[in-house]
PDB file of C-alpha atoms and ligand atoms in Angstrom:
ATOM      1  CA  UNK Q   1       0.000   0.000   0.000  1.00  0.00           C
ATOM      2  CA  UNK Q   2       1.631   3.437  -0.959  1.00  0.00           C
ATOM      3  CA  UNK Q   3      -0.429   5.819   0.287  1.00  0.00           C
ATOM      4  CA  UNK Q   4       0.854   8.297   3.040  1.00  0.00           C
ATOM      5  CA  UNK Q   5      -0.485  11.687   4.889  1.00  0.00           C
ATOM      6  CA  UNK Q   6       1.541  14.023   1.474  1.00  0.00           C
ATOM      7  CA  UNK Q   7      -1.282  12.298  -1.103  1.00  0.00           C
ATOM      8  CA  UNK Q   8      -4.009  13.847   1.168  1.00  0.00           C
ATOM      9  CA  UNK Q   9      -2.928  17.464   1.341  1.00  0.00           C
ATOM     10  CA  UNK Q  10      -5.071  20.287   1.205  1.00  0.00           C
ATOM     11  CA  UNK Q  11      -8.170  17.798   1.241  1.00  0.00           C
ATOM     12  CA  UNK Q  12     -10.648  18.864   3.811  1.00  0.00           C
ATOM     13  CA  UNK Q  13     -13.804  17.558   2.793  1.00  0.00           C
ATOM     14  CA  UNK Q  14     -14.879  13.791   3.018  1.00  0.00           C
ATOM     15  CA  UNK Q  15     -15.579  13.752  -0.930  1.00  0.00           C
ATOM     16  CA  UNK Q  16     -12.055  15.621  -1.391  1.00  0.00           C
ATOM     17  CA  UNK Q  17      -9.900  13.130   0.814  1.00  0.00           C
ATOM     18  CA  UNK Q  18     -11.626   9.441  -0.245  1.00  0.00           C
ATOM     19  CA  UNK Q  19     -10.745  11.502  -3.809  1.00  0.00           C
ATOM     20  CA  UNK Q  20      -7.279  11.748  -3.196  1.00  0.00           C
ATOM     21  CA  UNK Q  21      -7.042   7.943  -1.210  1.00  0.00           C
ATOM     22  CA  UNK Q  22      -8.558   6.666  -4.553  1.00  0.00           C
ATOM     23  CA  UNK Q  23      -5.806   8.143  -6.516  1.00  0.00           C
ATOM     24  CA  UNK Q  24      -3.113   7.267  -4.493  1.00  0.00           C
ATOM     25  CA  UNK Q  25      -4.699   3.868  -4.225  1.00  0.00           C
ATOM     26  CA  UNK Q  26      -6.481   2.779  -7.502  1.00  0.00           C
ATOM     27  CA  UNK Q  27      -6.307  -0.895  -7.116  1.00  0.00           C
ATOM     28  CA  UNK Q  28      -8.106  -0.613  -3.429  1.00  0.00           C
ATOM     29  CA  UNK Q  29      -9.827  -4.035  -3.074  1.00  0.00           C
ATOM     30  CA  UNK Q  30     -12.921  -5.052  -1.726  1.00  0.00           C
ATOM     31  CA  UNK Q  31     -13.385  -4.866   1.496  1.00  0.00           C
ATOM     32  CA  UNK Q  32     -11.414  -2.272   1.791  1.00  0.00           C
ATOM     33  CA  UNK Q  33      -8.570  -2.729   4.306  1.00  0.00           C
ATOM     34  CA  UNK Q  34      -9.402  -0.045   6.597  1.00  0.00           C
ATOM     35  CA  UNK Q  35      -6.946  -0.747   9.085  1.00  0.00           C
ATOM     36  CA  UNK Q  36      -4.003  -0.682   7.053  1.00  0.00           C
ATOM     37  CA  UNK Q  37      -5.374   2.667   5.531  1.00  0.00           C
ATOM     38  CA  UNK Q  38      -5.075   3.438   9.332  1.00  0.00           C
ATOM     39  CA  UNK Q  39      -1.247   2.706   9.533  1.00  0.00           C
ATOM     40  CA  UNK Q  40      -0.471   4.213   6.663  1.00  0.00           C
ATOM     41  CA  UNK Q  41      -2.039   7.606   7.423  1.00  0.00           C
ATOM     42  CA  UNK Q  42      -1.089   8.298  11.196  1.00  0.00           C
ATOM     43  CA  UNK Q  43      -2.909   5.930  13.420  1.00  0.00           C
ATOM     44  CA  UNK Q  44      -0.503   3.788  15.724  1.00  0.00           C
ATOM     45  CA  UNK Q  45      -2.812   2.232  17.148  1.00  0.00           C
ATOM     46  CA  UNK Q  46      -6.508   0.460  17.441  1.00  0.00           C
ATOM     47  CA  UNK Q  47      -7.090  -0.778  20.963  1.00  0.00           C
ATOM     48  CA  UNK Q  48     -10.484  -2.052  22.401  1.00  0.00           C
ATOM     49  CA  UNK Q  49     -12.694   0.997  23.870  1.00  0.00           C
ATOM     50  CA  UNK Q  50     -14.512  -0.162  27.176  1.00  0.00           C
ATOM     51  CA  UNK Q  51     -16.299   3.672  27.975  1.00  0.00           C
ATOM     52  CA  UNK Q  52     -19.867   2.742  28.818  1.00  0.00           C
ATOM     53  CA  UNK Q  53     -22.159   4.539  26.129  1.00  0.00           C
ATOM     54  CA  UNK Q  54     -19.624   5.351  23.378  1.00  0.00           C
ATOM     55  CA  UNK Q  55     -18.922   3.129  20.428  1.00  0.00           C
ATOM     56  CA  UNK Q  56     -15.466   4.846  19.057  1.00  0.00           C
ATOM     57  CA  UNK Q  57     -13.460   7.403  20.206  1.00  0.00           C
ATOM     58  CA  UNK Q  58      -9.735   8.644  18.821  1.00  0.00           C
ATOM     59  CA  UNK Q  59      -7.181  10.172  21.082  1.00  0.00           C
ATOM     60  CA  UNK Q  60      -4.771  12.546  18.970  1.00  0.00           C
ATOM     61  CA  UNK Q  61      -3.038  16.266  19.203  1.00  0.00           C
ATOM     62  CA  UNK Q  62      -4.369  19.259  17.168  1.00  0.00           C
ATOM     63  CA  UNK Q  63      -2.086  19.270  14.519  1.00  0.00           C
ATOM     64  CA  UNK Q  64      -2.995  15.527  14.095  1.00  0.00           C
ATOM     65  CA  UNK Q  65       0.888  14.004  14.196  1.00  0.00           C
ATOM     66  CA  UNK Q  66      -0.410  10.676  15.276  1.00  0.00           C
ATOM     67  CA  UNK Q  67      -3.484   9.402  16.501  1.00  0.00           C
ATOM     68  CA  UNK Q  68      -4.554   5.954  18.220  1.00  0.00           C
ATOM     69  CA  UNK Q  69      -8.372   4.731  17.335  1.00  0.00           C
ATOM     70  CA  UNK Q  70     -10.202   3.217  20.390  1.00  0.00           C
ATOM     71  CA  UNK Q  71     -13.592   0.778  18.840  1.00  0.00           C
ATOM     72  CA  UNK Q  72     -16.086  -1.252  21.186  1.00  0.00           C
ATOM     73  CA  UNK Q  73     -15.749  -4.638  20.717  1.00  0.00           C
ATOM     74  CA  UNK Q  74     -18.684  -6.170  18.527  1.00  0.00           C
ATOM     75  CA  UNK Q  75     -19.616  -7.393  15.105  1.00  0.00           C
ATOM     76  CA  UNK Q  76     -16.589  -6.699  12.294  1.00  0.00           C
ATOM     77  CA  UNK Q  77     -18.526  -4.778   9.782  1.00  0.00           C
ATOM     78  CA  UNK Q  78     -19.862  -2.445  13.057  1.00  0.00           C
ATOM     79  CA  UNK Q  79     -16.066  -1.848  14.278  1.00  0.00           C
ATOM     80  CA  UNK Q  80     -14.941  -1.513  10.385  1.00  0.00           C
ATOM     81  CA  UNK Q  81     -17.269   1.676  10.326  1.00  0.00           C
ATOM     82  CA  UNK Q  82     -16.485   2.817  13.637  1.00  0.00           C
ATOM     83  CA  UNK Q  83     -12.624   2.945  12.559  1.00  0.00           C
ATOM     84  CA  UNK Q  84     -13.372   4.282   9.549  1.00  0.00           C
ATOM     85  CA  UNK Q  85     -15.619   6.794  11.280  1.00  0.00           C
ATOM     86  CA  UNK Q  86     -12.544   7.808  13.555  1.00  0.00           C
ATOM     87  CA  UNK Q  87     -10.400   7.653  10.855  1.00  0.00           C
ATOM     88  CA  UNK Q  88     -12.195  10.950   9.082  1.00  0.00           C
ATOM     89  CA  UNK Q  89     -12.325  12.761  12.516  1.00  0.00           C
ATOM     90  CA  UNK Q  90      -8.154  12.389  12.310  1.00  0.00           C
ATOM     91  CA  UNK Q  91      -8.122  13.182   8.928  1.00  0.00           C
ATOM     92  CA  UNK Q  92     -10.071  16.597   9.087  1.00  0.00           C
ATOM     93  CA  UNK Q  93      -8.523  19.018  11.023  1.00  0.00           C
ATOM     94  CA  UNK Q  94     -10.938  21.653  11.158  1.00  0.00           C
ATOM     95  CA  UNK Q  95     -13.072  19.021  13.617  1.00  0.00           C
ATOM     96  CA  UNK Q  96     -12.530  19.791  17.393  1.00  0.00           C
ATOM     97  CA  UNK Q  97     -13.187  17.283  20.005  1.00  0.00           C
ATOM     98  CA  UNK Q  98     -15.272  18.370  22.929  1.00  0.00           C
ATOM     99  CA  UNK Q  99     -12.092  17.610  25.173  1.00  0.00           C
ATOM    100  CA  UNK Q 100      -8.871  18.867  24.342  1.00  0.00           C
ATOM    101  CA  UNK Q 101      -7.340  15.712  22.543  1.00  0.00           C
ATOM    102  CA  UNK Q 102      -9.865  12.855  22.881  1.00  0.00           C
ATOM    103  CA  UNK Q 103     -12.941  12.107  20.541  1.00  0.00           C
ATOM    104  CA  UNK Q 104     -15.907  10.124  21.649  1.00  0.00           C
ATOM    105  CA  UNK Q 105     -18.620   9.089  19.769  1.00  0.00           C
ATOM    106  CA  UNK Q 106     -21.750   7.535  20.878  1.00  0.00           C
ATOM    107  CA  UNK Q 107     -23.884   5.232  18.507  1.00  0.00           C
ATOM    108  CA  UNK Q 108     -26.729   7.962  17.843  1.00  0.00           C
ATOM    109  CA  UNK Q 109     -23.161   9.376  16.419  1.00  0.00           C
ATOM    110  CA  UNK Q 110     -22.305   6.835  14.096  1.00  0.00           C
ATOM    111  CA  UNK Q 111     -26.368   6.933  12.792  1.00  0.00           C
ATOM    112  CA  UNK Q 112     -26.217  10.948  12.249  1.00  0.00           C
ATOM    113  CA  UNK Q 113     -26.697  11.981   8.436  1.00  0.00           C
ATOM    114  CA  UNK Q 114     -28.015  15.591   8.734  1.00  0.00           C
ATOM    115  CA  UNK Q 115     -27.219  17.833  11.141  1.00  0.00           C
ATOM    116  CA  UNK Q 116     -28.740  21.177  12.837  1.00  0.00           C
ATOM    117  CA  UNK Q 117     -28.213  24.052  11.124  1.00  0.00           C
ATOM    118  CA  UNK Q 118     -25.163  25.915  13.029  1.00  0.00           C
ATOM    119  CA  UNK Q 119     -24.779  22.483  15.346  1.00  0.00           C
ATOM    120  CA  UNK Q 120     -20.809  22.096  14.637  1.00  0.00           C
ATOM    121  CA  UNK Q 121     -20.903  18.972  16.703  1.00  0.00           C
ATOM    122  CA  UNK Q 122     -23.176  16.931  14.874  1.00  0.00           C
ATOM    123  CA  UNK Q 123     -21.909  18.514  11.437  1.00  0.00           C
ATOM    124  CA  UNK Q 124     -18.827  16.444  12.461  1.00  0.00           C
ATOM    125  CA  UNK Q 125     -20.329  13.436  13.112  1.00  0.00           C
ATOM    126  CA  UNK Q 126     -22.224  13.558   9.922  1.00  0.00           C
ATOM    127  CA  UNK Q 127     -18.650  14.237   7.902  1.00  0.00           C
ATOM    128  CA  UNK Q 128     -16.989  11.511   9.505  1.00  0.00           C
ATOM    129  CA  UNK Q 129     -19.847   9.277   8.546  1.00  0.00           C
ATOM    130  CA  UNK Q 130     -19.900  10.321   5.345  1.00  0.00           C
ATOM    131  CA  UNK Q 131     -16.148   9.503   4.656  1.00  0.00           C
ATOM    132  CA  UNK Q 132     -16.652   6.212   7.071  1.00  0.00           C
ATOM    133  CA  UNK Q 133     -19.209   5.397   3.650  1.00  0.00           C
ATOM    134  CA  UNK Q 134     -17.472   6.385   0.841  1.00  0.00           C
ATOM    135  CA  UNK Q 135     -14.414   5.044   2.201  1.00  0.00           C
ATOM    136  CA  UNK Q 136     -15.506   1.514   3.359  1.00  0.00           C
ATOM    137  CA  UNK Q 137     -17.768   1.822  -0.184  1.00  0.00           C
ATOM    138  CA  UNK Q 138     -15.848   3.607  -2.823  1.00  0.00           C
ATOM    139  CA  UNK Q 139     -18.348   4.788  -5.307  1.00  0.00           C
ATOM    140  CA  UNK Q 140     -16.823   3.262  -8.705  1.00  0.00           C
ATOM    141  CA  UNK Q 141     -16.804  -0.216  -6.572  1.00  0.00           C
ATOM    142  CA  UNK Q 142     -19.961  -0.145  -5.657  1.00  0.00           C
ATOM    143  CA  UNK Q 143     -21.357   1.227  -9.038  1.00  0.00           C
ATOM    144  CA  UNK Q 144     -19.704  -2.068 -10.164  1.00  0.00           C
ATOM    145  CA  UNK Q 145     -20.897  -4.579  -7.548  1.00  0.00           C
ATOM    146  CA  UNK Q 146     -24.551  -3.008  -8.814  1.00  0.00           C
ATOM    147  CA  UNK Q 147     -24.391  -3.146 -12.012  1.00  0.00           C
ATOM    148  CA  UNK Q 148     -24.894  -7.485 -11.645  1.00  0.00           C
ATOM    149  CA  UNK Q 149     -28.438  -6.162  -9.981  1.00  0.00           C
ATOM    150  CA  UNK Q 150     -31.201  -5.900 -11.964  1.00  0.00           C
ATOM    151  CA  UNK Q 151     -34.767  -6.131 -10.019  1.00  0.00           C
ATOM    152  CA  UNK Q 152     -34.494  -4.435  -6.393  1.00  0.00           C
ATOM    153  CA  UNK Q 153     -34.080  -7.167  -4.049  1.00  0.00           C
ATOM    154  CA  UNK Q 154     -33.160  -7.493  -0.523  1.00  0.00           C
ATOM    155  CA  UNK Q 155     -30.838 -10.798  -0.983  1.00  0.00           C
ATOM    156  CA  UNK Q 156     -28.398  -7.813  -2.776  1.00  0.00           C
ATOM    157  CA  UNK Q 157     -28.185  -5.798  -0.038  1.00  0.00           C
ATOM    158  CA  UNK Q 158     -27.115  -8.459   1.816  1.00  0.00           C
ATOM    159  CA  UNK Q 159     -24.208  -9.331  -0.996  1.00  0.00           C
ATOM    160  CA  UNK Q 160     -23.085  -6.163  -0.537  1.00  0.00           C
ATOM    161  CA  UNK Q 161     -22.795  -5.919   3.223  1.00  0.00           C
ATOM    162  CA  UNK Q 162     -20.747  -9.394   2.502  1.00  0.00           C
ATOM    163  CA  UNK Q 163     -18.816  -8.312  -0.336  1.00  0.00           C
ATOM    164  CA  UNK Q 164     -17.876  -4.565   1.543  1.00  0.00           C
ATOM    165  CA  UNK Q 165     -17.684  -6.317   5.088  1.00  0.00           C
ATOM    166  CA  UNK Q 166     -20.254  -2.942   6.176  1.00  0.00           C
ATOM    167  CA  UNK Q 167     -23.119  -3.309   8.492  1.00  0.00           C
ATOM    168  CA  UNK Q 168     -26.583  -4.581   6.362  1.00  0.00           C
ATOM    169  CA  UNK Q 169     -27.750  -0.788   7.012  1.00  0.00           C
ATOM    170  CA  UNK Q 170     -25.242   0.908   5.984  1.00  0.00           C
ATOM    171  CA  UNK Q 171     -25.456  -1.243   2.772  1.00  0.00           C
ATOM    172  CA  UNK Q 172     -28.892  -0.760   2.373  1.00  0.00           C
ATOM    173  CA  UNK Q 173     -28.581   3.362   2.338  1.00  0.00           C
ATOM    174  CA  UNK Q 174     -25.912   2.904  -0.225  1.00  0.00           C
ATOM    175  CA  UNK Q 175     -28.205   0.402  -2.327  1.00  0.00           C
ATOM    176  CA  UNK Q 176     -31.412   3.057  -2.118  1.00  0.00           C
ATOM    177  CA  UNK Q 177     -28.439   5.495  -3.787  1.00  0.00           C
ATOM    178  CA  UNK Q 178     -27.516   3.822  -6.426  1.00  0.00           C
ATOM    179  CA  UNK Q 179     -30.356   1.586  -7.510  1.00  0.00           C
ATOM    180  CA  UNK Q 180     -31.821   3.416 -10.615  1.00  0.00           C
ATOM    181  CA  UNK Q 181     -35.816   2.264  -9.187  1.00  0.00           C
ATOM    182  CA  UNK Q 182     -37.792   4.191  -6.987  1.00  0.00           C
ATOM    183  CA  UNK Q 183     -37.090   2.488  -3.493  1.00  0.00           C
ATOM    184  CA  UNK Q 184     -36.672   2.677  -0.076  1.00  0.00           C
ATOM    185  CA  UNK Q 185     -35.638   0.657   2.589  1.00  0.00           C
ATOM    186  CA  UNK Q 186     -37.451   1.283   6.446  1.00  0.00           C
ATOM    187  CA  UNK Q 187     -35.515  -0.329   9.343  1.00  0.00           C
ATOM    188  CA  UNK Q 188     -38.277  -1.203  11.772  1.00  0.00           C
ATOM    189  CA  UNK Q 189     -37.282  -2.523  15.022  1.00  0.00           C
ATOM    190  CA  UNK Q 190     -39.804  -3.574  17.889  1.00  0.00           C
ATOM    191  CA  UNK Q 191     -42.550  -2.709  15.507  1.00  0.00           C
ATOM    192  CA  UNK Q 192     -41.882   0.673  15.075  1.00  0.00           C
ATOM    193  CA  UNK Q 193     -40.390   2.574  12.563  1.00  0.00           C
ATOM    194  CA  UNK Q 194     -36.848   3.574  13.443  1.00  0.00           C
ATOM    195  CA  UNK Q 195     -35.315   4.636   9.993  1.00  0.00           C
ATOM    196  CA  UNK Q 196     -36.070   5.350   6.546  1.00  0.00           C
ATOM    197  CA  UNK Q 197     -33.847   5.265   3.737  1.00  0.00           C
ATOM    198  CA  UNK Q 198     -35.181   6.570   0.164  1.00  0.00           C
ATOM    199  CA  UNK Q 199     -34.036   7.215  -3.562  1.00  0.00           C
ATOM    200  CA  UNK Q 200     -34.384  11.028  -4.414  1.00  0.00           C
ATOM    201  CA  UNK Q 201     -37.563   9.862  -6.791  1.00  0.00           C
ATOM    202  CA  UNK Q 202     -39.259   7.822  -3.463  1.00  0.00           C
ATOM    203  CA  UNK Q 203     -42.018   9.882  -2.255  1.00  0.00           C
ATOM    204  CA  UNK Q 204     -42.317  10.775   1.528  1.00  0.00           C
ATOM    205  CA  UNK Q 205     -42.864   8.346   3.489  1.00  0.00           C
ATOM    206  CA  UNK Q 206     -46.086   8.737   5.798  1.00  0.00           C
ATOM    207  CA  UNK Q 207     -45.113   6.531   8.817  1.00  0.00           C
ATOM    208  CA  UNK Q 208     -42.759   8.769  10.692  1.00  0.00           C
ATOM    209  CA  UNK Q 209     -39.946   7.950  12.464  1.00  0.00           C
ATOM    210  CA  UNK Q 210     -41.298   5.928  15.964  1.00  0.00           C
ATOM    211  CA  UNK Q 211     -44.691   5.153  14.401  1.00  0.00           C
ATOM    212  CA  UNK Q 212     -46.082   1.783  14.159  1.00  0.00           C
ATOM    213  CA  UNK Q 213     -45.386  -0.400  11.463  1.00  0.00           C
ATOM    214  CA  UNK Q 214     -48.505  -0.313   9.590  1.00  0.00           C
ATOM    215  CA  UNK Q 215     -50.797  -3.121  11.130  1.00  0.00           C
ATOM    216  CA  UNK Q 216     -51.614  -4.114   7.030  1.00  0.00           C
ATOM    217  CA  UNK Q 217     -47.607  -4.373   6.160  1.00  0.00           C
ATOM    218  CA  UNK Q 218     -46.414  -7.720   5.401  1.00  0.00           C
ATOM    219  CA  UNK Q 219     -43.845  -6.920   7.989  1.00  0.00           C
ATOM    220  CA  UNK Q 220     -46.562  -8.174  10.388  1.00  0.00           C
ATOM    221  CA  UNK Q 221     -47.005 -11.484   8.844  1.00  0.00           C
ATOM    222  CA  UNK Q 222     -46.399 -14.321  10.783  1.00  0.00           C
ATOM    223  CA  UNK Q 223     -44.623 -16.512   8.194  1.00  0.00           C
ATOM    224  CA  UNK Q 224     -41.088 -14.674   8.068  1.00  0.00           C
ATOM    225  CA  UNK Q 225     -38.524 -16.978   8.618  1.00  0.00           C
ATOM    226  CA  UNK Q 226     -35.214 -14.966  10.541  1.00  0.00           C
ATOM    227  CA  UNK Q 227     -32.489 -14.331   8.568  1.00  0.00           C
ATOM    228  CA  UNK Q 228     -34.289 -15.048   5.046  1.00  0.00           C
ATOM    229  CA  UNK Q 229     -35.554 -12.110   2.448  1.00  0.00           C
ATOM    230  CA  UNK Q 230     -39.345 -13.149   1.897  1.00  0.00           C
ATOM    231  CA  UNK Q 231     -41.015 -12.456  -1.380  1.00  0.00           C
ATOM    232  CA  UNK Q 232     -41.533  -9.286  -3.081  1.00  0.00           C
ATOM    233  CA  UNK Q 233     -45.143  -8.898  -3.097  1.00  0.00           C
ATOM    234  CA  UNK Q 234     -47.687  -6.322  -3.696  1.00  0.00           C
ATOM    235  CA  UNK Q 235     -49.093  -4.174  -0.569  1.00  0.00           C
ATOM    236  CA  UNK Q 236     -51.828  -1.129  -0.601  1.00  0.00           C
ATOM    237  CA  UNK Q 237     -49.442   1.689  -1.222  1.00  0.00           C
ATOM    238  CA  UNK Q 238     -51.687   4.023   1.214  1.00  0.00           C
ATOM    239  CA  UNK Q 239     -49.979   2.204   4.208  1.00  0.00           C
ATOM    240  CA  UNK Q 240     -46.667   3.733   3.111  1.00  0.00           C
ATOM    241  CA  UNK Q 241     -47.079   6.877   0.595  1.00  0.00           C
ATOM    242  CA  UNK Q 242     -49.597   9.743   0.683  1.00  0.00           C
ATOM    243  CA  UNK Q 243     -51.906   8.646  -2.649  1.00  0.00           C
ATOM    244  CA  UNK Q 244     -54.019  11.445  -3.696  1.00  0.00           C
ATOM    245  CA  UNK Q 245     -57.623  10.217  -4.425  1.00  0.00           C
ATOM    246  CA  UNK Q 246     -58.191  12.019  -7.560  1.00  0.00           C
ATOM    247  CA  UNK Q 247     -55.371  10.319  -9.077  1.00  0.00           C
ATOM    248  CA  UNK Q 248     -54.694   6.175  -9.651  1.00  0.00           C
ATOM    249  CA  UNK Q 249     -52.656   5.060  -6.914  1.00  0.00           C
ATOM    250  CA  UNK Q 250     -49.207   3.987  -8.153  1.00  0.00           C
ATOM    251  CA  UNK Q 251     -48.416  -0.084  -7.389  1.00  0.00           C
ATOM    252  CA  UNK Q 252     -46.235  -0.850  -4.609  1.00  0.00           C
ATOM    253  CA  UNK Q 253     -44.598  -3.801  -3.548  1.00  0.00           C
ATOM    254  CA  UNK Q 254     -43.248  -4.421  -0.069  1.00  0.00           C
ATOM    255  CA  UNK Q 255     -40.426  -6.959   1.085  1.00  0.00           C
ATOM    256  CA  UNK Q 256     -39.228  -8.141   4.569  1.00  0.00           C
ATOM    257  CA  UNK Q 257     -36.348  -9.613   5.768  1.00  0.00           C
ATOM    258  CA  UNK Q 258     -36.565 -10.486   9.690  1.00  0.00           C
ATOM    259  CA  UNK Q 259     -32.807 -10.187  11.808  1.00  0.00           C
ATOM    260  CA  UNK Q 260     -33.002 -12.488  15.028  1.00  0.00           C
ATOM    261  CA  UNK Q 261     -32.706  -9.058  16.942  1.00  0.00           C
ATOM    262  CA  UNK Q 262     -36.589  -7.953  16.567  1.00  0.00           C
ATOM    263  CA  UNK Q 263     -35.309  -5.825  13.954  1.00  0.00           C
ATOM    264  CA  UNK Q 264     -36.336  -5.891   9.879  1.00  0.00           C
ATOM    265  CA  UNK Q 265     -35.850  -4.284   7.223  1.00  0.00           C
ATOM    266  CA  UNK Q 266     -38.818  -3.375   4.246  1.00  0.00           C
ATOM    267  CA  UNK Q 267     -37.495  -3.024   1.147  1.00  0.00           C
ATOM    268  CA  UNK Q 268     -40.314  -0.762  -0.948  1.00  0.00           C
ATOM    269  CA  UNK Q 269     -40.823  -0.733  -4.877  1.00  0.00           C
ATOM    270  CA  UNK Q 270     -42.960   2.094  -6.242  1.00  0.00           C
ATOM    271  CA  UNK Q 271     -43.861   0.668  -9.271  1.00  0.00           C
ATOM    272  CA  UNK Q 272     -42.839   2.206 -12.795  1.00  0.00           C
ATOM    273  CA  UNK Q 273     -46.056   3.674 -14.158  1.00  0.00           C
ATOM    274  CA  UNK Q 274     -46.299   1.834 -18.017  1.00  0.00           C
ATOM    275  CA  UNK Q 275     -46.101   4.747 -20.520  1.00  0.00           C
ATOM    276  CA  UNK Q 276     -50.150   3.812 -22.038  1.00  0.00           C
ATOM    277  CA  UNK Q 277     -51.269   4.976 -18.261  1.00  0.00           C
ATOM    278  CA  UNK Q 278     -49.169   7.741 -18.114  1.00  0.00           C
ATOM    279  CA  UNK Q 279     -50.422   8.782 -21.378  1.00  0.00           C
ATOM    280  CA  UNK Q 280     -54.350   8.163 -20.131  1.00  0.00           C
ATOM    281  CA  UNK Q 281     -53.486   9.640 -17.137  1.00  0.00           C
ATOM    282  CA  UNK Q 282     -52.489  13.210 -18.622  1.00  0.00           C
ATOM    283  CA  UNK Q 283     -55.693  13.221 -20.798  1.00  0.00           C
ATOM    284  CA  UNK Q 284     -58.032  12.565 -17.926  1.00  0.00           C
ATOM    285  CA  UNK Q 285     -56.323  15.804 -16.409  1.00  0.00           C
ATOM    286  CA  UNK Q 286     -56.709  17.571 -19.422  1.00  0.00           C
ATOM    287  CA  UNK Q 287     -60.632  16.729 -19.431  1.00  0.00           C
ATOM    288  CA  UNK Q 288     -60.951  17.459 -15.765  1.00  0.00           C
ATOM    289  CA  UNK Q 289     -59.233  21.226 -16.107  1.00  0.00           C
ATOM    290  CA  UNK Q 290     -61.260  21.613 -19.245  1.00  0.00           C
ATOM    291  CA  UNK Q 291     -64.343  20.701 -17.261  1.00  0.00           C
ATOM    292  CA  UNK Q 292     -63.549  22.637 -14.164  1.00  0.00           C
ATOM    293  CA  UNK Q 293     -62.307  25.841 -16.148  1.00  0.00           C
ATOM    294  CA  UNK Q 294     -65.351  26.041 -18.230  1.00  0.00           C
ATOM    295  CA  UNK Q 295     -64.094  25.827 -21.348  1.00  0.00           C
ATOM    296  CA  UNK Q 296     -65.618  22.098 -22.529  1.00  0.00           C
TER     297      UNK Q 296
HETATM  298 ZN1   ZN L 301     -17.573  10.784  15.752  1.00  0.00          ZN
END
């Protein structure tokens, strides 16, 4: 690995430093060895981090000579992004610990992707999750791995948390990226919603954040099997989207896939409206704003 601290200068931004990694390391494989990235760029150290209530933390100096990563002992993929997640709070300077020297970051942290306008502490967290991503998933990788899916399916989200060694959720919010369908993935856990991941085409979805999984969703059905994506199949797309009634509702298809933990995740498929409906569709609101304007 050639890479060193010179390849990365003047990068400040997460985009700007995987950027300059990628150049400096264009035959990166998959997953990506994180902590030999680590060794290479500063950090003398990984040791096991035992501080009740914090998941990573990264002890270091302000000019950033050296640095030592402290992780919680769990799952690999979980510590991967935790390292990587420290890694980026080394890497950009202009982020200030709360304590002179010593980062900690909880797991609401490591979750964080938008932050309070003016909130400089959780604009950090969301910058060193965004280079934990990109890093762990480089884009022209992943583009790759996707390009062998075709239909969204859960079963590929899980090949991709395998192939990238990242948790299954961070996979899936990379998957809702770059899948070219309207989808979105909701992580439920004791039936409620906890987090919702959509493409930029996905409508809103109408179950907020802590609500109920919808009592109709398949999610409820008693024949999931743990660890196993169940079929994709279609549901009412009122539980999930707001479907104006003047209009025909768009098809949607739900799918679940059950972890032994009590949580899920629902993969959602908006369905592509066929260009004949589309086509109907805009001359049945030309007749109805002919009708209501008068002019018939
Ligand atoms: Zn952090």
């Amino acid at each position: 690995m050639p890479i060193n601290r010179k390849d990365l200068a003047d990068a400040g931004s997460p985009e700007a430093l995987v950027k300059r990694i990628l150049k400096a390391e264009p035959n990166l494989p998959v997953p990506v060895p994180i902590q030999e990235l680590c060794a290479r760029l500063g950090i003398l150290r990984i040791e096991e981090l035992d501080t009740d209530g914090f998941e990573g933390g990264l002890v270091t100096d302000a000019k950033r000579s050296e640095g030592t990563i402290l992780a919680k002992r769990g799952g690999e993929p979980r510590r991967r992004f935790t390292i990587a997640h420290e890694l980026g709070h080394f890497l950009m300077a202009h982020h200030v610990p709360d304590q002179p020297g010593r980062f900690l970051c909880k797991s609401s942290d490591l979750l964080r992707l938008t932050a309070k306008v003016g909130d400089e502490r959780q604009l950090r967290e969301v910058e060193a999750n965004r280079f934990a991503t990109l890093v762990l998933m480089p884009p022209h990788l992943l583009r790759e791995a996707m390009a062998a899916f075709r239909e969204p399916d859960l079963q590929h989200v899980l090949a991709l948390a395998r192939d990238f060694a990242v948790g299954k959720e961070a996979a899936a919010r990379a998957y809702v990226q770059y899948h070219p369908e309207r989808i979105a993935i909701v992580v439920a856990g004791n039936g409620r919603v906890q987090r919702c991941y959509r493409s930029l085409s996905f409508p809103t979805i109408v179950c907020g954040v802590g609500s109920p999984v919808p009592t109709r969703s398949r999610y409820h059905s008693s024949s999931h099997r743990p660890n196993t994506a169940s079929d994709i199949a279609p549901c009412s797309p009122d539980l999930w989207i707001d479907v104006r009634r003047d209009l025909r509702a768009p098809g949607l298809s739900e799918q679940v896939y059950l972890q032994q933990n009590g949580f899920a995740m629902i993969l959602l498929r908006l369905e592509p409206v066929p260009e004949e409906s589309a086509e109907e569709r805009r001359l049945e609101e030309g007749w109805r704003h002919r009708f209501h304007s008068g002019r018939r």
